């Protein structure tokens, strides 16, 4: 029996914080361990751990999707994971935390061994399969869906091959289960499965392989095989030849330059930083409508203040942040300044989010070219990041935006807005079908985010119908699954029926990722069901002329007066889409036989 202290935390503390806490509490007791769980959320701390409890514990377990300071657990083995894994795979999480106790004891008893720096040949041909040590990073724009699916898939594939693996997940809330220096130093192979920019400078001298999160989710075993066969030593093993670490880093950067990540990855990086601004700004705008659809026009009033914060500040920053972090993904820090300025110019020139995307790519590639081309004496090198690069890259980006890009893109945005606002019924239905289906294909992944970003971008041009279709279609997958677990209980395991309760809450909150555990377990039946339900929902929303001014919030936005037009019809589309999803699940899924029933026969 081990004594465990745990902390659970998610950004809101509404769903995953408490779900993870309850799962850890119940499972640990069933496994014969003692546990105390502290819950951290936006409302504060519940069940705070006392210093005496921490001192008496054998291990600390942190299940969090936001940063939790581990300093107070100094001297204790600490195991970190995400709240979603703590909910989905609770027993394995607790076993891993308990295993950390033994690992810590072994580390204390074993004298330190200096590990020789690997040569290129050694790095290129690490230990034959068995015992291979792998570190990995997974990252998608939000870090909610594909980030964790890819991490779980890599862990399962590695375990099946007898590899040791540690995975760091990165998303919009930052890094979780961060790789330690010791894990990186001991690694034979590095796998980066990411659709956003990932800093790989800490892997100098290591064999590294890069792919997408989608590839890791669909075929983690194949990814590991390709990594072993095709991975390349970062920096060419310069450090092993007696050269300085600085030289090794320079060679690593040169190697990276030849295999920069693709444009779509850069776009998704920008989107991941933009989304929090969109959500905050949109909900504040919606709240201003509580006092009347035009109440914000009266200066000095509270509605005017809400509109100023949401529309005048948060929405005004949306396009610059999108452009800035697209450029950052391409050129690292030198791209941020010209990207932000280019994005602001896109706003001022009425080029909208299309102009912001172009500004981001322009700024990023210009900044990267200048960074790699300009050579200065060593004593003047410090001028590049603070003077030369910001000045020249911003000047070039700004002039191109003003004299070349701004006017034609603004005309395109105006034409697209007029087209969307004047859509006939047939075209509106087709657009709704497409956007709705995209919301369910990967449940929070890149395709889902492409549809969501398209709808969000149109909010700045007062085009609100696609946003309504997208949010309704994003709610029905978890809602349909939750209803199916209640109606057709014989088609779901007890664990899935329990997960259905959480899926209902997530669906009502417009968190499509609530469908992921079901889709991961039975993709052939679940994914077609939720795509059809979401596509019909999107089409109905567009056909009935529903409009939504808030980019997030789920069912809770419906309570805000004037946030949704044609409210009754909009609610009906969500109900209809949910029922269609549920009906398809009942038809496609077969009755399951619980393990305990088999044992009793």
Coordinates of C-alpha atoms in Angstrom, one line a residue:
X1 CA 0.0 0.0 0.0
X2 CA 1.3 3.4 -1.0
X3 CA 0.4 6.9 0.3
X4 CA -0.5 9.2 -2.6
X5 CA -1.1 12.9 -2.6
X6 CA -2.7 14.2 -5.8
X7 CA -3.6 17.5 -7.5
X8 CA -6.2 17.8 -10.3
X9 CA -6.6 20.9 -12.4
X10 CA -8.1 21.9 -15.7
X11 CA -8.6 25.4 -17.1
X12 CA -12.2 25.8 -15.9
X13 CA -12.4 23.3 -13.1
X14 CA -15.9 22.4 -14.1
X15 CA -15.6 19.0 -15.7
X16 CA -12.2 17.4 -15.9
X17 CA -10.9 18.6 -12.5
X18 CA -13.7 16.9 -10.6
X19 CA -14.0 13.9 -12.9
X20 CA -10.2 13.2 -12.6
X21 CA -10.4 13.7 -8.8
X22 CA -13.3 11.3 -8.4
X23 CA -11.7 8.7 -10.6
X24 CA -8.4 8.8 -8.8
X25 CA -10.0 8.7 -5.4
X26 CA -12.2 5.7 -6.1
X27 CA -9.6 3.7 -8.1
X28 CA -6.8 4.2 -5.7
X29 CA -8.9 2.9 -2.8
X30 CA -10.0 -0.2 -4.8
X31 CA -6.3 -0.8 -5.5
X32 CA -5.5 -0.7 -1.8
X33 CA -3.7 2.7 -1.7
X34 CA -4.3 5.7 0.5
X35 CA -4.9 9.0 -1.4
X36 CA -5.7 12.6 -0.8
X37 CA -6.7 14.8 -3.7
X38 CA -6.5 18.6 -4.0
X39 CA -8.7 20.2 -6.7
X40 CA -7.6 23.4 -8.4
X41 CA -10.0 25.4 -10.6
X42 CA -11.0 28.9 -11.6
X43 CA -13.1 29.0 -8.4
X44 CA -10.0 28.4 -6.2
X45 CA -8.6 25.3 -4.3
X46 CA -10.8 22.6 -2.8
X47 CA -9.3 20.1 -0.3
X48 CA -5.9 21.8 0.0
X49 CA -3.1 19.4 0.8
X50 CA -1.4 20.2 4.1
X51 CA 2.4 20.1 4.5
X52 CA 2.1 17.2 6.9
X53 CA 0.2 15.1 4.4
X54 CA 2.8 15.9 1.7
X55 CA 5.6 15.0 4.0
X56 CA 4.0 11.7 4.9
X57 CA 3.3 10.7 1.3
X58 CA 5.2 8.3 -0.8
X59 CA 4.5 10.0 -4.2
X60 CA 2.8 13.0 -5.6
X61 CA 0.5 12.7 -8.6
X62 CA -0.3 15.8 -10.7
X63 CA -3.2 15.4 -13.2
X64 CA -3.5 18.8 -14.8
X65 CA -4.1 20.6 -18.1
X66 CA -2.6 23.8 -16.7
X67 CA 0.6 24.6 -15.0
X68 CA 0.8 23.3 -11.4
X69 CA 3.8 24.3 -9.4
X70 CA 5.5 21.1 -8.1
X71 CA 7.9 23.0 -5.8
X72 CA 6.1 21.9 -2.6
X73 CA 6.7 18.3 -3.5
X74 CA 10.4 18.7 -3.4
X75 CA 12.1 15.4 -2.3
X76 CA 9.2 13.3 -3.4
X77 CA 8.8 11.4 -6.6
X78 CA 6.3 13.3 -8.8
X79 CA 4.3 11.7 -11.6
X80 CA 2.5 14.1 -14.0
X81 CA -0.2 13.4 -16.5
X82 CA -3.3 15.0 -18.0
X83 CA -6.8 15.1 -16.5
X84 CA -8.2 13.3 -19.6
X85 CA -5.8 10.4 -19.1
X86 CA -6.6 10.3 -15.4
X87 CA -10.2 9.9 -16.3
X88 CA -9.8 7.4 -19.2
X89 CA -7.0 5.3 -17.9
X90 CA -7.1 5.8 -14.1
X91 CA -5.6 2.4 -13.0
X92 CA -2.6 2.8 -15.3
X93 CA -2.0 6.3 -14.1
X94 CA -1.9 5.1 -10.5
X95 CA 0.3 2.2 -11.3
X96 CA 2.7 4.5 -13.1
X97 CA 2.7 6.9 -10.1
X98 CA 3.4 4.0 -7.7
X99 CA 6.2 2.8 -10.0
X100 CA 7.8 6.2 -9.7
X101 CA 8.4 5.4 -6.0
X102 CA 10.6 2.4 -6.9
X103 CA 12.4 4.3 -9.6
X104 CA 13.2 7.1 -7.2
X105 CA 14.5 4.6 -4.6
X106 CA 16.7 2.9 -7.2
X107 CA 18.0 6.3 -8.3
X108 CA 19.0 7.1 -4.7
X109 CA 20.8 3.8 -4.3
X110 CA 22.6 3.7 -7.7
X111 CA 25.8 5.8 -8.1
X112 CA 25.6 8.2 -11.0
X113 CA 27.0 7.0 -14.3
X114 CA 28.3 9.4 -16.8
X115 CA 26.7 8.6 -20.1
X116 CA 29.1 9.0 -23.1
X117 CA 27.9 11.4 -25.8
X118 CA 26.6 9.2 -28.7
X119 CA 28.4 9.2 -32.0
X120 CA 26.4 9.6 -35.2
X121 CA 26.6 5.8 -35.8
X122 CA 25.5 5.0 -32.3
X123 CA 22.6 7.4 -32.5
X124 CA 21.6 6.1 -35.9
X125 CA 21.5 2.5 -34.7
X126 CA 20.3 2.5 -31.1
X127 CA 19.7 -0.7 -29.2
X128 CA 18.0 -3.2 -31.2
X129 CA 14.3 -2.8 -30.5
X130 CA 14.1 -4.4 -27.0
X131 CA 15.0 -1.8 -24.4
X132 CA 15.0 1.1 -26.9
X133 CA 14.4 4.4 -25.0
X134 CA 12.1 6.8 -26.7
X135 CA 11.0 10.3 -25.9
X136 CA 8.1 11.9 -27.8
X137 CA 6.2 15.2 -28.1
X138 CA 2.7 15.4 -29.4
X139 CA 1.0 18.7 -30.2
X140 CA -2.2 19.8 -31.9
X141 CA -3.7 23.4 -31.9
X142 CA -5.8 23.0 -28.8
X143 CA -4.1 20.1 -27.0
X144 CA -7.4 18.5 -26.1
X145 CA -8.1 15.9 -28.7
X146 CA -5.4 14.6 -31.0
X147 CA -2.6 15.6 -28.7
X148 CA -3.6 13.0 -26.1
X149 CA -4.8 10.4 -28.6
X150 CA -1.4 10.5 -30.3
X151 CA 0.3 10.3 -27.0
X152 CA -1.7 7.3 -25.9
X153 CA -1.2 5.5 -29.3
X154 CA 2.6 6.0 -29.1
X155 CA 2.7 4.6 -25.6
X156 CA 0.7 1.5 -26.5
X157 CA 2.8 0.9 -29.6
X158 CA 6.0 1.4 -27.7
X159 CA 4.9 -0.9 -24.9
X160 CA 3.9 -3.6 -27.4
X161 CA 7.5 -3.5 -28.8
X162 CA 9.2 -3.5 -25.4
X163 CA 10.4 0.1 -25.6
X164 CA 10.6 2.6 -22.8
X165 CA 8.8 5.8 -23.7
X166 CA 8.1 9.2 -22.2
X167 CA 5.7 11.5 -23.9
X168 CA 5.3 15.3 -23.5
X169 CA 1.9 16.7 -24.6
X170 CA 1.8 20.3 -25.8
X171 CA -1.3 22.4 -26.5
X172 CA -2.8 25.8 -26.0
X173 CA -2.4 25.5 -22.2
X174 CA 1.3 24.8 -22.5
X175 CA 3.5 21.7 -22.0
X176 CA 2.2 18.8 -19.8
X177 CA 4.1 15.7 -18.6
X178 CA 7.2 17.7 -19.6
X179 CA 10.3 15.6 -20.5
X180 CA 13.0 15.9 -18.0
X181 CA 16.7 16.5 -18.8
X182 CA 17.5 13.0 -17.6
X183 CA 14.9 11.4 -20.0
X184 CA 16.2 13.4 -22.9
X185 CA 19.8 12.6 -22.1
X186 CA 19.0 8.8 -21.9
X187 CA 16.9 8.7 -25.0
X188 CA 17.9 6.7 -28.1
X189 CA 15.2 8.1 -30.3
X190 CA 13.0 11.3 -30.4
X191 CA 9.6 11.3 -32.1
X192 CA 7.8 14.6 -32.6
X193 CA 4.2 14.2 -33.7
X194 CA 2.9 17.7 -34.1
X195 CA 0.6 20.0 -36.2
X196 CA 2.0 23.1 -34.5
X197 CA 5.5 24.6 -34.0
X198 CA 7.6 22.6 -31.5
X199 CA 11.0 23.8 -30.3
X200 CA 13.4 20.9 -30.9
X201 CA 16.7 22.6 -29.8
X202 CA 17.0 20.4 -26.7
X203 CA 17.4 17.3 -28.8
X204 CA 20.8 18.2 -30.3
X205 CA 22.8 15.0 -31.0
X206 CA 19.7 12.8 -30.8
X207 CA 18.2 10.7 -33.5
X208 CA 14.9 12.6 -34.3
X209 CA 11.9 11.8 -36.5
X210 CA 9.0 14.3 -37.2
X211 CA 5.5 13.5 -38.3
X212 CA 1.9 14.7 -37.8
X213 CA -0.4 13.9 -34.9
X214 CA -2.8 12.3 -37.3
X215 CA -0.1 9.8 -38.5
X216 CA 0.6 8.9 -34.8
X217 CA -3.1 8.4 -34.1
X218 CA -3.8 6.3 -37.1
X219 CA -0.6 4.2 -37.1
X220 CA 1.6 4.7 -34.1
X221 CA 3.4 1.4 -34.7
X222 CA 4.3 2.4 -38.2
X223 CA 5.5 5.8 -37.0
X224 CA 7.9 4.1 -34.5
X225 CA 9.2 1.8 -37.3
X226 CA 9.8 4.7 -39.6
X227 CA 11.5 6.7 -36.8
X228 CA 13.9 3.8 -36.2
X229 CA 14.6 3.5 -40.0
X230 CA 14.5 7.1 -41.2
X231 CA 15.2 9.2 -38.2
X232 CA 18.2 11.6 -38.6
X233 CA 20.8 12.7 -36.0
X234 CA 20.1 16.3 -35.2
X235 CA 23.2 18.3 -35.7
X236 CA 25.0 15.4 -37.3
X237 CA 26.6 14.3 -34.1
X238 CA 28.9 17.3 -34.0
X239 CA 29.2 17.2 -30.3
X240 CA 30.7 13.8 -30.4
X241 CA 33.6 15.0 -32.5
X242 CA 34.9 17.3 -29.8
X243 CA 33.3 20.5 -31.1
X244 CA 31.7 22.9 -28.8
X245 CA 28.0 22.8 -27.8
X246 CA 27.5 26.1 -29.6
X247 CA 28.8 24.6 -32.8
X248 CA 26.5 21.6 -32.3
X249 CA 23.5 23.9 -31.9
X250 CA 24.5 25.9 -35.1
X251 CA 24.7 22.6 -37.0
X252 CA 21.4 21.5 -35.6
X253 CA 19.7 24.7 -36.8
X254 CA 21.2 24.3 -40.2
X255 CA 19.8 20.8 -40.4
X256 CA 16.4 22.0 -39.3
X257 CA 16.3 24.7 -41.9
X258 CA 16.2 22.1 -44.7
X259 CA 13.0 20.4 -43.2
X260 CA 10.9 23.3 -42.0
X261 CA 7.3 22.3 -41.1
X262 CA 4.6 22.9 -43.6
X263 CA 2.3 25.9 -44.1
X264 CA -0.7 24.1 -42.5
X265 CA 1.2 23.5 -39.3
X266 CA 2.2 27.2 -39.2
X267 CA -1.5 28.2 -39.7
X268 CA -2.6 25.9 -36.9
X269 CA 0.0 27.4 -34.5
X270 CA -1.5 30.8 -35.2
X271 CA -5.0 29.5 -34.7
X272 CA -4.1 27.9 -31.3
X273 CA -3.0 31.2 -29.9
X274 CA -5.9 33.1 -31.4
X275 CA -8.7 30.9 -30.0
X276 CA -8.7 32.2 -26.4
X277 CA -9.1 35.8 -27.7
X278 CA -12.0 34.8 -29.9
X279 CA -13.8 33.0 -27.1
X280 CA -13.3 35.7 -24.6
X281 CA -14.2 38.5 -27.0
X282 CA -17.2 36.8 -28.5
X283 CA -18.8 35.9 -25.1
X284 CA -18.3 39.5 -23.9
X285 CA -20.0 40.8 -27.0
X286 CA -22.9 38.4 -26.4
X287 CA -23.2 39.6 -22.8
X288 CA -23.5 43.2 -24.0
X289 CA -26.6 42.1 -25.9
X290 CA -28.3 41.1 -22.7
X291 CA -29.2 44.7 -22.2
X292 CA -30.6 45.1 -25.7
X293 CA -29.3 44.4 -29.2
X294 CA -28.2 48.0 -29.6
X295 CA -27.7 49.0 -25.9
X296 CA -23.9 49.2 -26.5
X297 CA -24.3 52.2 -28.7
X298 CA -25.0 54.4 -25.7
X299 CA -21.7 55.7 -24.5
X300 CA -20.7 55.3 -20.9
X301 CA -23.1 52.4 -20.2
X302 CA -22.1 48.9 -19.0
X303 CA -23.1 47.3 -22.3
X304 CA -20.8 49.8 -24.1
X305 CA -18.0 48.8 -21.7
X306 CA -18.6 45.1 -22.5
X307 CA -18.6 45.8 -26.2
X308 CA -15.4 47.9 -25.9
X309 CA -13.6 45.0 -24.1
X310 CA -14.9 42.2 -26.3
X311 CA -15.2 43.8 -29.7
X312 CA -12.9 46.8 -29.4
X313 CA -10.0 45.0 -27.7
X314 CA -10.2 41.2 -27.8
X315 CA -11.6 41.0 -31.4
X316 CA -9.2 43.8 -32.5
X317 CA -6.3 41.6 -31.3
X318 CA -7.6 38.4 -33.0
X319 CA -6.1 38.9 -36.4
X320 CA -2.8 40.4 -35.2
X321 CA -2.3 37.4 -32.9
X322 CA -3.2 35.0 -35.6
X323 CA -0.6 36.6 -38.0
X324 CA 2.0 37.0 -35.2
X325 CA 2.1 33.4 -34.2
X326 CA 1.9 32.1 -37.8
X327 CA 5.1 34.1 -38.3
X328 CA 6.5 32.9 -35.0
X329 CA 6.0 29.3 -36.1
X330 CA 8.0 29.9 -39.3
X331 CA 10.8 32.1 -37.9
X332 CA 10.7 31.7 -34.1
X333 CA 11.0 35.0 -32.2
X334 CA 12.2 37.2 -35.1
X335 CA 8.9 36.6 -36.8
X336 CA 6.7 37.8 -34.0
X337 CA 7.0 41.5 -34.4
X338 CA 6.5 41.8 -38.2
X339 CA 3.7 39.3 -37.9
X340 CA 1.8 41.3 -35.2
X341 CA 2.3 44.5 -37.2
X342 CA 1.2 42.8 -40.5
X343 CA -1.9 41.5 -38.8
X344 CA -2.8 44.9 -37.4
X345 CA -2.3 46.4 -40.9
X346 CA -4.7 43.7 -42.2
X347 CA -7.3 44.9 -39.7
X348 CA -6.8 48.6 -40.6
X349 CA -7.0 47.8 -44.3
X350 CA -10.2 45.8 -43.9
X351 CA -8.4 42.7 -45.2
X352 CA -9.8 40.7 -42.4
X353 CA -8.6 37.3 -41.3
X354 CA -7.5 36.4 -44.9
X355 CA -5.2 39.4 -44.9
X356 CA -4.0 38.3 -41.4
X357 CA -3.1 34.9 -42.7
X358 CA -1.2 36.3 -45.6
X359 CA 0.6 38.8 -43.4
X360 CA 1.7 36.0 -41.0
X361 CA 3.2 33.9 -43.8
X362 CA 4.8 36.9 -45.4
X363 CA 6.3 38.2 -42.1
X364 CA 7.5 34.7 -41.1
X365 CA 9.3 33.9 -44.4
X366 CA 10.8 37.4 -44.7
X367 CA 12.1 37.3 -41.1
X368 CA 13.5 33.8 -41.5
X369 CA 15.3 34.8 -44.7
X370 CA 16.8 37.9 -43.1
X371 CA 17.8 36.0 -40.1
X372 CA 19.6 33.4 -42.1
X373 CA 21.1 35.8 -44.7
X374 CA 22.4 38.7 -42.7
X375 CA 25.9 38.0 -41.3
X376 CA 27.5 40.3 -38.8
X377 CA 30.8 40.3 -36.9
X378 CA 30.5 38.5 -33.6
X379 CA 30.7 41.7 -31.6
X380 CA 27.7 43.2 -33.5
X381 CA 25.6 40.0 -33.6
X382 CA 23.6 41.3 -30.6
X383 CA 22.1 44.0 -32.9
X384 CA 20.3 41.5 -35.1
X385 CA 17.4 40.5 -32.7
X386 CA 16.7 43.9 -31.2
X387 CA 17.3 46.3 -34.1
X388 CA 18.1 44.9 -37.5
X389 CA 15.6 42.0 -37.8
X390 CA 12.6 43.8 -36.3
X391 CA 13.2 47.0 -38.4
X392 CA 13.8 45.3 -41.7
X393 CA 11.2 42.6 -41.5
X394 CA 8.5 44.9 -40.2
X395 CA 9.4 47.5 -43.0
X396 CA 9.2 44.9 -45.8
X397 CA 6.0 43.2 -44.4
X398 CA 4.3 46.6 -43.8
X399 CA 5.1 48.0 -47.3
X400 CA 3.9 44.8 -49.0
X401 CA 0.7 44.8 -47.0
X402 CA 0.0 48.5 -47.7
X403 CA 0.9 48.6 -51.4
X404 CA 0.3 45.0 -52.6
X405 CA -1.8 42.8 -50.5
X406 CA -4.3 45.0 -48.6
X407 CA -6.6 46.4 -51.3
X408 CA -7.1 43.1 -53.3
X409 CA -7.6 41.0 -50.2
X410 CA -10.1 43.5 -48.8
X411 CA -12.0 43.3 -52.0
X412 CA -12.0 39.5 -51.8
X413 CA -13.2 39.6 -48.2
X414 CA -16.0 42.0 -49.2
X415 CA -17.1 39.8 -52.0
X416 CA -17.0 36.6 -49.9
X417 CA -19.0 38.4 -47.1
X418 CA -21.7 39.5 -49.6
X419 CA -21.8 36.0 -51.1
X420 CA -22.3 34.4 -47.8
X421 CA -24.9 36.9 -46.6
X422 CA -26.8 36.4 -49.9
X423 CA -26.7 32.6 -50.0
X424 CA -29.8 30.9 -51.4
X425 CA -31.4 28.1 -49.5
X426 CA -29.7 25.3 -51.5
X427 CA -26.2 26.8 -51.3
X428 CA -26.7 27.5 -47.5
X429 CA -27.7 23.9 -46.9
X430 CA -24.7 22.6 -48.8
X431 CA -22.4 24.9 -46.8
X432 CA -24.0 23.8 -43.6
X433 CA -23.6 20.1 -44.5
X434 CA -19.9 20.6 -45.2
X435 CA -19.1 22.7 -42.1
X436 CA -21.2 20.3 -39.9
X437 CA -19.5 17.2 -41.2
X438 CA -16.1 18.8 -40.7
X439 CA -16.8 19.5 -37.0
X440 CA -17.3 15.7 -36.4
X441 CA -14.6 14.2 -38.5
X442 CA -11.8 14.5 -36.0
X443 CA -13.6 15.9 -33.0
X444 CA -11.3 18.9 -32.2
X445 CA -8.5 18.1 -34.6
X446 CA -7.2 20.0 -37.6
X447 CA -10.3 19.5 -39.8
X448 CA -12.6 20.5 -36.9
X449 CA -10.5 23.6 -36.3
X450 CA -10.5 24.5 -40.0
X451 CA -14.3 24.7 -40.0
X452 CA -14.3 26.6 -36.7
X453 CA -11.6 29.1 -37.8
X454 CA -13.6 29.8 -41.0
X455 CA -16.7 30.6 -39.0
X456 CA -14.8 32.6 -36.4
X457 CA -13.1 34.7 -39.1
X458 CA -16.5 35.7 -40.6
X459 CA -17.6 37.1 -37.2
X460 CA -15.4 40.2 -37.9
X461 CA -17.4 40.9 -41.0
X462 CA -20.8 40.5 -39.2
X463 CA -21.5 37.1 -40.9
X464 CA -23.0 35.0 -38.1
X465 CA -24.8 32.1 -39.8
X466 CA -21.8 29.8 -40.3
X467 CA -20.9 30.3 -36.6
X468 CA -24.3 29.0 -35.6
X469 CA -24.0 26.0 -37.8
X470 CA -20.5 25.1 -36.6
X471 CA -21.4 25.3 -32.9
X472 CA -24.6 23.3 -33.2
X473 CA -22.8 20.6 -35.2
X474 CA -19.9 20.5 -32.7
X475 CA -22.4 19.9 -29.8
X476 CA -24.3 16.9 -31.3
X477 CA -21.5 14.2 -31.3
X478 CA -21.1 14.0 -27.5
X479 CA -24.7 14.7 -26.9
X480 CA -25.8 11.9 -29.3
X481 CA -23.4 9.4 -27.6
X482 CA -24.5 10.4 -24.2
X483 CA -28.2 9.8 -25.1
X484 CA -27.3 6.5 -26.8
X485 CA -25.6 5.3 -23.6
X486 CA -28.9 5.9 -21.7
X487 CA -31.3 4.5 -24.3
X488 CA -29.3 1.5 -25.6
X489 CA -27.4 0.5 -22.5
X490 CA -26.7 -3.0 -23.9
X491 CA -24.6 -1.6 -26.6
X492 CA -22.1 0.1 -24.3
X493 CA -19.9 -1.2 -21.5
X494 CA -20.4 0.0 -17.9
X495 CA -17.3 2.2 -18.3
X496 CA -18.8 3.8 -21.5
X497 CA -22.1 4.4 -19.8
X498 CA -20.3 6.3 -17.0
X499 CA -18.4 8.2 -19.7
X500 CA -21.7 9.1 -21.3
X501 CA -22.6 11.3 -18.3
X502 CA -19.4 13.3 -18.8
X503 CA -20.0 13.5 -22.5
X504 CA -23.4 15.0 -21.9
X505 CA -21.9 17.9 -19.9
X506 CA -19.1 18.4 -22.5
X507 CA -21.6 18.4 -25.4
X508 CA -23.8 21.0 -23.7
X509 CA -20.6 23.1 -23.3
X510 CA -19.6 22.8 -27.1
X511 CA -16.6 20.5 -26.3
X512 CA -16.7 18.0 -29.2
X513 CA -13.8 16.1 -27.7
X514 CA -16.3 14.4 -25.4
X515 CA -16.9 12.0 -28.2
X516 CA -13.2 10.9 -28.5
X517 CA -13.2 8.0 -26.0
X518 CA -16.1 6.4 -27.8
X519 CA -14.7 7.0 -31.3
X520 CA -11.2 5.7 -30.3
X521 CA -12.8 2.4 -29.1
X522 CA -15.2 1.8 -32.0
X523 CA -14.3 4.2 -34.9
X524 CA -16.0 2.3 -37.7
X525 CA -19.4 2.7 -36.1
X526 CA -19.1 5.9 -34.0
X527 CA -17.4 8.2 -36.5
X528 CA -20.0 7.7 -39.4
X529 CA -22.8 8.2 -36.9
X530 CA -21.5 11.5 -35.5
X531 CA -20.6 12.9 -39.0
X532 CA -24.1 12.3 -40.3
X533 CA -25.7 13.8 -37.2
X534 CA -23.4 16.9 -37.3
X535 CA -23.8 17.4 -41.1
X536 CA -27.6 17.4 -40.8
X537 CA -27.4 19.8 -37.8
X538 CA -25.3 22.2 -39.8
X539 CA -27.5 22.1 -42.8
X540 CA -30.7 22.7 -40.8
X541 CA -29.1 25.6 -39.0
X542 CA -28.2 27.3 -42.2
X543 CA -31.5 26.5 -43.9
X544 CA -33.5 28.0 -41.0
X545 CA -31.4 31.2 -41.0
X546 CA -30.0 30.8 -37.5
X547 CA -27.3 33.2 -36.5
X548 CA -24.9 33.2 -33.5
X549 CA -22.7 36.1 -32.4
X550 CA -20.7 34.2 -29.7
X551 CA -18.0 31.8 -30.8
X552 CA -18.3 29.5 -27.9
X553 CA -20.3 28.6 -24.8
X554 CA -22.7 25.9 -26.0
X555 CA -26.1 25.7 -24.5
X556 CA -25.3 28.4 -22.0
X557 CA -25.1 31.0 -24.8
X558 CA -28.7 30.3 -25.6
X559 CA -29.7 31.9 -22.3
X560 CA -28.2 35.3 -23.4
X561 CA -30.9 37.4 -25.0
X562 CA -30.2 38.3 -28.7
X563 CA -27.0 36.1 -28.8
X564 CA -28.9 33.7 -31.1
X565 CA -31.5 34.6 -33.8
X566 CA -34.4 32.2 -34.3
X567 CA -33.7 30.6 -31.0
X568 CA -36.4 27.9 -31.0
X569 CA -35.4 26.7 -34.4
X570 CA -31.7 26.7 -33.4
X571 CA -32.5 24.5 -30.3
X572 CA -34.5 22.2 -32.5
X573 CA -31.6 21.7 -34.9
X574 CA -29.4 20.6 -32.0
X575 CA -32.1 18.2 -30.7
X576 CA -32.7 16.7 -34.2
X577 CA -28.9 16.2 -34.8
X578 CA -28.6 14.6 -31.5
X579 CA -31.4 12.2 -32.2
X580 CA -30.0 11.3 -35.6
X581 CA -26.6 10.5 -34.1
X582 CA -28.3 8.4 -31.4
X583 CA -30.4 6.5 -33.9
X584 CA -27.4 5.6 -36.1
X585 CA -25.4 4.5 -33.1
X586 CA -28.3 2.2 -32.0
X587 CA -28.5 0.7 -35.5
X588 CA -24.8 0.3 -36.1
X589 CA -23.5 -0.8 -32.7
X590 CA -23.9 -4.4 -31.6
X591 CA -24.8 -5.5 -28.1
X592 CA -21.8 -6.0 -25.9
X593 CA -21.1 -8.7 -23.3
X594 CA -19.6 -7.4 -20.1
X595 CA -16.5 -9.2 -18.8
X596 CA -18.2 -10.0 -15.4
X597 CA -21.1 -11.6 -17.2
X598 CA -18.8 -13.8 -19.1
X599 CA -17.1 -14.8 -15.9
X600 CA -20.4 -15.7 -14.2
X601 CA -21.6 -18.0 -17.0

